[in-house]
Coordinates of C-alpha atoms in Angstrom, one line a residue:
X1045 CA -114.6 111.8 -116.4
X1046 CA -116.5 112.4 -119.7
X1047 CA -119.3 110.2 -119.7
X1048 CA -123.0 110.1 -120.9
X1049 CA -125.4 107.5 -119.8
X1050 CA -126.3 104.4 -121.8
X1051 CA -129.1 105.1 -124.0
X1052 CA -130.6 101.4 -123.8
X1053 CA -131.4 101.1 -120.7
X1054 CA -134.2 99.2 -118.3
X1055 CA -135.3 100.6 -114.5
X1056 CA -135.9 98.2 -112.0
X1057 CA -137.6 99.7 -108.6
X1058 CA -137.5 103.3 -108.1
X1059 CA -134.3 105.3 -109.1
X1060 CA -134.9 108.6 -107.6
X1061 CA -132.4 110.0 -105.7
X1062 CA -128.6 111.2 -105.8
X1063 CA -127.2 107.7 -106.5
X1064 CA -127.3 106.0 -109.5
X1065 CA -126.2 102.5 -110.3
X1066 CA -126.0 101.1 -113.7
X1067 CA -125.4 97.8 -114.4
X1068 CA -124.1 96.1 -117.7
X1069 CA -126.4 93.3 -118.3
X1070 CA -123.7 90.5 -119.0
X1071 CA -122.8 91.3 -115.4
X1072 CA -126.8 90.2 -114.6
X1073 CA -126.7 87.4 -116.7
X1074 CA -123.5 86.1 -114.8
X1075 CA -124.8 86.8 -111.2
X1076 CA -128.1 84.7 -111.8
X1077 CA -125.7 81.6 -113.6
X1078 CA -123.7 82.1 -110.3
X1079 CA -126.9 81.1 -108.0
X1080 CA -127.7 78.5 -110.5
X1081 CA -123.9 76.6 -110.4
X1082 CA -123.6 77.2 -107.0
X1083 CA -127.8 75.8 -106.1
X1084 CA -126.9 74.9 -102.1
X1085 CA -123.5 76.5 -101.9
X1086 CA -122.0 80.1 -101.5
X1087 CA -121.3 81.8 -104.5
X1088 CA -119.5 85.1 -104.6
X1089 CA -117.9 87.8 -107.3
X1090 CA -116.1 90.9 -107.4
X1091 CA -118.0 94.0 -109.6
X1092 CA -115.4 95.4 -111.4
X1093 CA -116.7 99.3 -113.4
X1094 CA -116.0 103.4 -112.3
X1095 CA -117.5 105.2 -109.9
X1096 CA -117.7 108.8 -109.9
X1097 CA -119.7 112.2 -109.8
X1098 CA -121.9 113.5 -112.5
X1099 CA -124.0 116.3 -112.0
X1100 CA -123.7 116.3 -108.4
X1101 CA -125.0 112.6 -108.6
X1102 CA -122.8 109.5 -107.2
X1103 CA -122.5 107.6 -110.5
X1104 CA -121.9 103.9 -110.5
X1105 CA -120.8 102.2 -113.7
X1106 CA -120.5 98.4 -113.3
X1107 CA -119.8 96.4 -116.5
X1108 CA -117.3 93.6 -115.5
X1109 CA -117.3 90.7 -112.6
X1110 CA -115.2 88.4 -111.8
X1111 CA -115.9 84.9 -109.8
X1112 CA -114.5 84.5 -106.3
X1113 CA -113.3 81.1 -107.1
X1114 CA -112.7 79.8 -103.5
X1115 CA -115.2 81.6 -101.5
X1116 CA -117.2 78.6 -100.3
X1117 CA -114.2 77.1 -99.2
X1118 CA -112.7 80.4 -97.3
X1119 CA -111.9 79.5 -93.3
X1120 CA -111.8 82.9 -92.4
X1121 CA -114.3 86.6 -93.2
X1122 CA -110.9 87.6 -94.3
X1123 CA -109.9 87.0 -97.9
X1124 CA -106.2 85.6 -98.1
X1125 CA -103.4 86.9 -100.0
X1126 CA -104.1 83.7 -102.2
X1127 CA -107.8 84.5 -102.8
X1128 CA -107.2 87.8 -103.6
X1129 CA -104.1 87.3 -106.3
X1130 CA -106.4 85.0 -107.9
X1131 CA -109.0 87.6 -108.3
X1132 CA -106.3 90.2 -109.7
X1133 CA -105.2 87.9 -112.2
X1134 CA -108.7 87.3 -113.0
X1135 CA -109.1 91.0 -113.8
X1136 CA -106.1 92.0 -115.6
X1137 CA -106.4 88.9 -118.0
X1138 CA -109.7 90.0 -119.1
X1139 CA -110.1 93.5 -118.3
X1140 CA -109.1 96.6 -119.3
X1141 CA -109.1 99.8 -117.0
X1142 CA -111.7 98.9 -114.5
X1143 CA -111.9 99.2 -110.8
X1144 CA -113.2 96.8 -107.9
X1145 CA -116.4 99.2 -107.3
X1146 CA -117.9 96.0 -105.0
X1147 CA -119.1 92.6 -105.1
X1148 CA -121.6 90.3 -105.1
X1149 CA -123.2 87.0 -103.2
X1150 CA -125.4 84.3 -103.8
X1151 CA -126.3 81.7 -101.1
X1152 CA -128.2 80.5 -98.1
X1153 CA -128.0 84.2 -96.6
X1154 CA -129.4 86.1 -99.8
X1155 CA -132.6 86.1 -98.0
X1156 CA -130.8 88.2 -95.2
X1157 CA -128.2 90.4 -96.6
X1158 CA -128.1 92.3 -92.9
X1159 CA -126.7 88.9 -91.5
X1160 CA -123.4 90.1 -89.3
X1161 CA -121.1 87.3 -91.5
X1162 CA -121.6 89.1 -95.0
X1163 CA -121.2 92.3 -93.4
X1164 CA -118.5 90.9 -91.3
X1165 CA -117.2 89.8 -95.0
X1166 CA -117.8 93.1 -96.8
X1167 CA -116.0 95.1 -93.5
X1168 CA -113.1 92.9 -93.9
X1169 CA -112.7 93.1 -97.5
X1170 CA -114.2 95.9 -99.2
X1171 CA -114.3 98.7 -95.8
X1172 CA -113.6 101.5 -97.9
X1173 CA -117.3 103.9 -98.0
X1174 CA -119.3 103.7 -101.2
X1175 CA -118.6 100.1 -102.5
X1176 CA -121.6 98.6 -103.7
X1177 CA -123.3 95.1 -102.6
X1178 CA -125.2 93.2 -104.6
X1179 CA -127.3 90.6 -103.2
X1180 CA -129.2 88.1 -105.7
X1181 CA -131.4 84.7 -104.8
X1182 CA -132.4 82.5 -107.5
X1183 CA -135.8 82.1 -106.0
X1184 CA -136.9 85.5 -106.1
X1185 CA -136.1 86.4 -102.2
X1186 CA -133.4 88.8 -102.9
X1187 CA -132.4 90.7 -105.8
X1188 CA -131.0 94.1 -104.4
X1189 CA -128.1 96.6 -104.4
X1190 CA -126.9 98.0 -101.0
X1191 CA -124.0 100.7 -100.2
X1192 CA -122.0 100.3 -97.4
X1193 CA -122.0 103.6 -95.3
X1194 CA -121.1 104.6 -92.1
X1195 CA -120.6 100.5 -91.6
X1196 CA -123.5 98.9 -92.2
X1197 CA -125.8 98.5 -95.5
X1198 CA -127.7 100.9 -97.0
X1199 CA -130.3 99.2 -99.1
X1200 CA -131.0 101.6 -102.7
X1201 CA -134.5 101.7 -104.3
X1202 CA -133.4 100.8 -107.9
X1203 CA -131.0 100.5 -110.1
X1204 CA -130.5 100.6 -113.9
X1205 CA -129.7 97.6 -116.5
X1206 CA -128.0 99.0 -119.6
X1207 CA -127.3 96.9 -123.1
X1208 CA -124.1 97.2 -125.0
X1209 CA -121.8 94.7 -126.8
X1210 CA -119.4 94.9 -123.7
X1211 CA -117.2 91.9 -125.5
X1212 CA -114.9 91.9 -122.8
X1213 CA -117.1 90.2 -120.4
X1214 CA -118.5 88.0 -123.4
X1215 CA -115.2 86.5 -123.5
X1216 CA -115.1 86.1 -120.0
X1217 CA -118.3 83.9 -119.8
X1218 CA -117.6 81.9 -122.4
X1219 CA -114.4 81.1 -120.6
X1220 CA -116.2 80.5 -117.4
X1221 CA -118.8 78.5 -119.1
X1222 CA -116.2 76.1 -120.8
X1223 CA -114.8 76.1 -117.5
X1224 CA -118.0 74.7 -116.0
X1225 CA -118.8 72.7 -118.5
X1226 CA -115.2 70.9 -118.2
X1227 CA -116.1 70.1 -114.5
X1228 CA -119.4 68.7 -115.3
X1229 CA -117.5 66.6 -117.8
X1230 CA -114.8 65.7 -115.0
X1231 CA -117.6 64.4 -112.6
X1232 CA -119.5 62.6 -115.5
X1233 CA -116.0 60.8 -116.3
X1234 CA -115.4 60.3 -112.7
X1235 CA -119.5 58.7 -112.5
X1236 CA -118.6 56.9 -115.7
X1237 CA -115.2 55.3 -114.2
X1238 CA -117.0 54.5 -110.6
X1239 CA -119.7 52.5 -112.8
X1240 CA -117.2 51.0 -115.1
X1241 CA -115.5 50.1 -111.8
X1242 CA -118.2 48.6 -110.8
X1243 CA -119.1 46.1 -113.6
X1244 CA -115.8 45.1 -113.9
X1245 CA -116.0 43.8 -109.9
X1246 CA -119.2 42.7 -110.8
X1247 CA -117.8 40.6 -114.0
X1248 CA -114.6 39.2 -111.9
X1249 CA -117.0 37.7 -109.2
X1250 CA -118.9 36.3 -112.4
X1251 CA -115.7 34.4 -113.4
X1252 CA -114.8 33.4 -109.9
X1253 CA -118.3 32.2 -109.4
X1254 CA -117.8 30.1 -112.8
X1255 CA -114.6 29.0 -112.4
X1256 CA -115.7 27.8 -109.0
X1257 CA -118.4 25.9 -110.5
X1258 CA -116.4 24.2 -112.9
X1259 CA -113.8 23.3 -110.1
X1260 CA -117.4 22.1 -108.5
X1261 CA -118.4 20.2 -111.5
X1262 CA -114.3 18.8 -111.6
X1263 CA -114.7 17.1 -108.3
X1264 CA -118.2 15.8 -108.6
X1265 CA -116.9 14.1 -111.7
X1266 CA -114.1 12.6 -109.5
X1267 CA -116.0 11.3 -106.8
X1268 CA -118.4 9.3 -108.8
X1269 CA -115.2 7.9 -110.7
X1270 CA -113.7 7.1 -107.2
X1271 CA -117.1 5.3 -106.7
X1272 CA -117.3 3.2 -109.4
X1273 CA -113.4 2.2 -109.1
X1274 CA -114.4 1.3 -105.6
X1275 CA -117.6 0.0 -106.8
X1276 CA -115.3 -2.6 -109.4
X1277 CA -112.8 -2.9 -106.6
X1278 CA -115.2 -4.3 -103.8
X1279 CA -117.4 -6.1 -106.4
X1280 CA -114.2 -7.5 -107.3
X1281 CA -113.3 -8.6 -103.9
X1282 CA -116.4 -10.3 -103.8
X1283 CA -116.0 -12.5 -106.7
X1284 CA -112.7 -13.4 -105.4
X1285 CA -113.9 -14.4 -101.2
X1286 CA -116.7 -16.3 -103.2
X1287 CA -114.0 -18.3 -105.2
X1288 CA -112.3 -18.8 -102.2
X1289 CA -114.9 -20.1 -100.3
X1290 CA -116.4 -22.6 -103.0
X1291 CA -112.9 -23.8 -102.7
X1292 CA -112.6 -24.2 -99.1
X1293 CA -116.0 -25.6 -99.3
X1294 CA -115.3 -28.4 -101.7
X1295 CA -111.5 -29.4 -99.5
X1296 CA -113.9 -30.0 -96.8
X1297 CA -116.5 -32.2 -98.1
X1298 CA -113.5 -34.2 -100.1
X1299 CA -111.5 -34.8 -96.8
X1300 CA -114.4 -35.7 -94.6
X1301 CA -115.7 -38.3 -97.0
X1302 CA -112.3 -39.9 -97.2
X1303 CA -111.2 -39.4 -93.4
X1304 CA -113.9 -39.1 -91.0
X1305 CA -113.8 -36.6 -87.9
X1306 CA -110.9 -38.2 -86.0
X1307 CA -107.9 -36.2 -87.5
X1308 CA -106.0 -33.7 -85.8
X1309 CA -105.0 -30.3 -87.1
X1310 CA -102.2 -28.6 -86.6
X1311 CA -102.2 -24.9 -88.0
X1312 CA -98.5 -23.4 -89.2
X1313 CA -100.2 -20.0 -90.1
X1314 CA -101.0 -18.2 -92.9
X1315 CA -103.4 -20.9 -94.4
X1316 CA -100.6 -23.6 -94.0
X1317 CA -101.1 -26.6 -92.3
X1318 CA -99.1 -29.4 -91.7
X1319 CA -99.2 -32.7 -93.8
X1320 CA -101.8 -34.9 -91.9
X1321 CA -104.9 -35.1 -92.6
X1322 CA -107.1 -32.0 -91.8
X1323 CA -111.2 -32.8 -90.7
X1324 CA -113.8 -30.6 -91.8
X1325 CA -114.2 -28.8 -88.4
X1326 CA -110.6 -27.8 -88.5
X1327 CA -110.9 -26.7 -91.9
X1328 CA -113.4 -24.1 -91.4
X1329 CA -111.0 -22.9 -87.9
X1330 CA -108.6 -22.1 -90.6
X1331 CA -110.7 -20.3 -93.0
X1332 CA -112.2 -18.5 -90.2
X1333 CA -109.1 -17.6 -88.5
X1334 CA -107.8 -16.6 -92.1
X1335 CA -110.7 -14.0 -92.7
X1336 CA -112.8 -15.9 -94.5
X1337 CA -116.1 -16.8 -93.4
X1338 CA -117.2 -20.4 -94.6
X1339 CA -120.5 -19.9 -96.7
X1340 CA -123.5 -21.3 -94.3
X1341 CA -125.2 -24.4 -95.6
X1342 CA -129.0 -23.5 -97.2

């Protein structure tokens, strides 16, 4: 293909030799906010560009990536047929004319990019000779390009960034950022509605407590009522066995002053006795056997 090499361009390590790999620096930027969504999980893409031959140098031309969506969640080395659709609709929507020249990972194996699962994962996916690798950790313990030859990795020396408006991928961030930002937003609302959740509980037990309270405050209220009716009731009861008794009290003196001790009694019940004449002894056998107890002289 016709092609002349970027004119702004930065070298990072040494890139001496018959590969050369230049990198749009959109694609950069995107790797690093990979490692920085992803923080303690896996995070993968595929590099989308050309590859080719240019003065009897292997040429890599890598301006486009694309974000392995489900990659932390795979169960298998081996992409499935879902994965990889995803990743083709990925690239036709928002590319135009490139190729899957590689890939790239982020995660707790960046420091080890010899590990037998990524190349396990690069073997099953990307097996065909000179796809690139490009491992990057957010702390600074990996930030390297590899070529997979004669299966394993082949780690390169350098590597070149290159500037250009490359609006393609522009567009493609900014969808990925609104993307993320509409999850963040999805877990705030979901915080939001567990704490809204939560004050609402918090605000039912508040009325259950009140409302138990008041039933509370309801039953005191009737128990001292029920005490003082029973209050009026026995004081009331008192007044009347203390009538009663005067009473009695004043029968007995009368009849014994008029009739001595010598009179029988006969008792029909019920505080009825017959009509003879009653003495004060069987007077208070009456009351007695009535409920009454005869007030005791002082």
């Amino acid at each position: 293909m016709e092609w002349k090499a970027p004119k702004s361009v930065r070298q990072i390590g040494d890139v001496k030799g018959k590969t050369k790999i230049y990198v749009e620096d959109y694609v950069m930027s995107y790797a690093r906010r990979l490692a920085k969504e992803g923080k303690e999980k896996e995070m993968a893409g595929v590099l989308l560009g050309h590859r080719f031959y240019h003065a009897k140098e292997k040429v890599f031309l890598v301006s486009g990536m694309v974000c392995i969506k489900a990659f932390h969640q795979r169960e298998s080395d081996i992409f499935t047929q879902e994965i990889w659709t995803d990743i083709y609709t990925e690239i036709k929507e928002n590319f135009t004319d490139l190729d899957v020249v590689g890939w790239c990972y982020t995660g707790d194996m960046a420091g080890n990019p010899n590990a037998d699962r990524l190349l396990e994962v690069h073997r099953r996916n990307f097996s065909e000779d000179d796809r690139l690798f490009y491992i990057y950790e957010e702390k600074g313990q990996a930030d390297d390009f590899f070529l997979y030859e004669n299966g394993g990795f082949a780690k390169q020396k350098g590597y070149y960034i290159y500037y250009e408006k490359n609006p393609e991928m522009r567009h493609y961030m900014m969808q990925e950022e609104n993307r993320f930002v509409h999850i963040v937003e999805q877990e705030d609302d979901r915080v939001l509605r567990n704490i809204r959740g939560v004050l609402k509980e918090n605000e039912e037990r508040k009325k259950e407590h009140e409302a138990e309270g008041k039933w509370g405050t309801v039953l005191a209220s009737l128990v001292v009522v029920l005490g003082l009716v029973f209050g009026v009731v026995v004081i009331q009861n008192q007044n009347g066995l203390s009538q009663l008794k005067e009473q009695m009290q004043s029968i007995q003196t009368e009849l014994g002053d008029s009739l001595g001790s010598d009179t029988t009694v006969q008792t029909l019940g019920a505080g009825v006795v017959s009509g003879q004449a009653v003495s004060g002894s069987a007077v208070q056998t009456m009351v007695e056997s009535n409920g009454v107890e005869t007030p005791k002289p002082r």
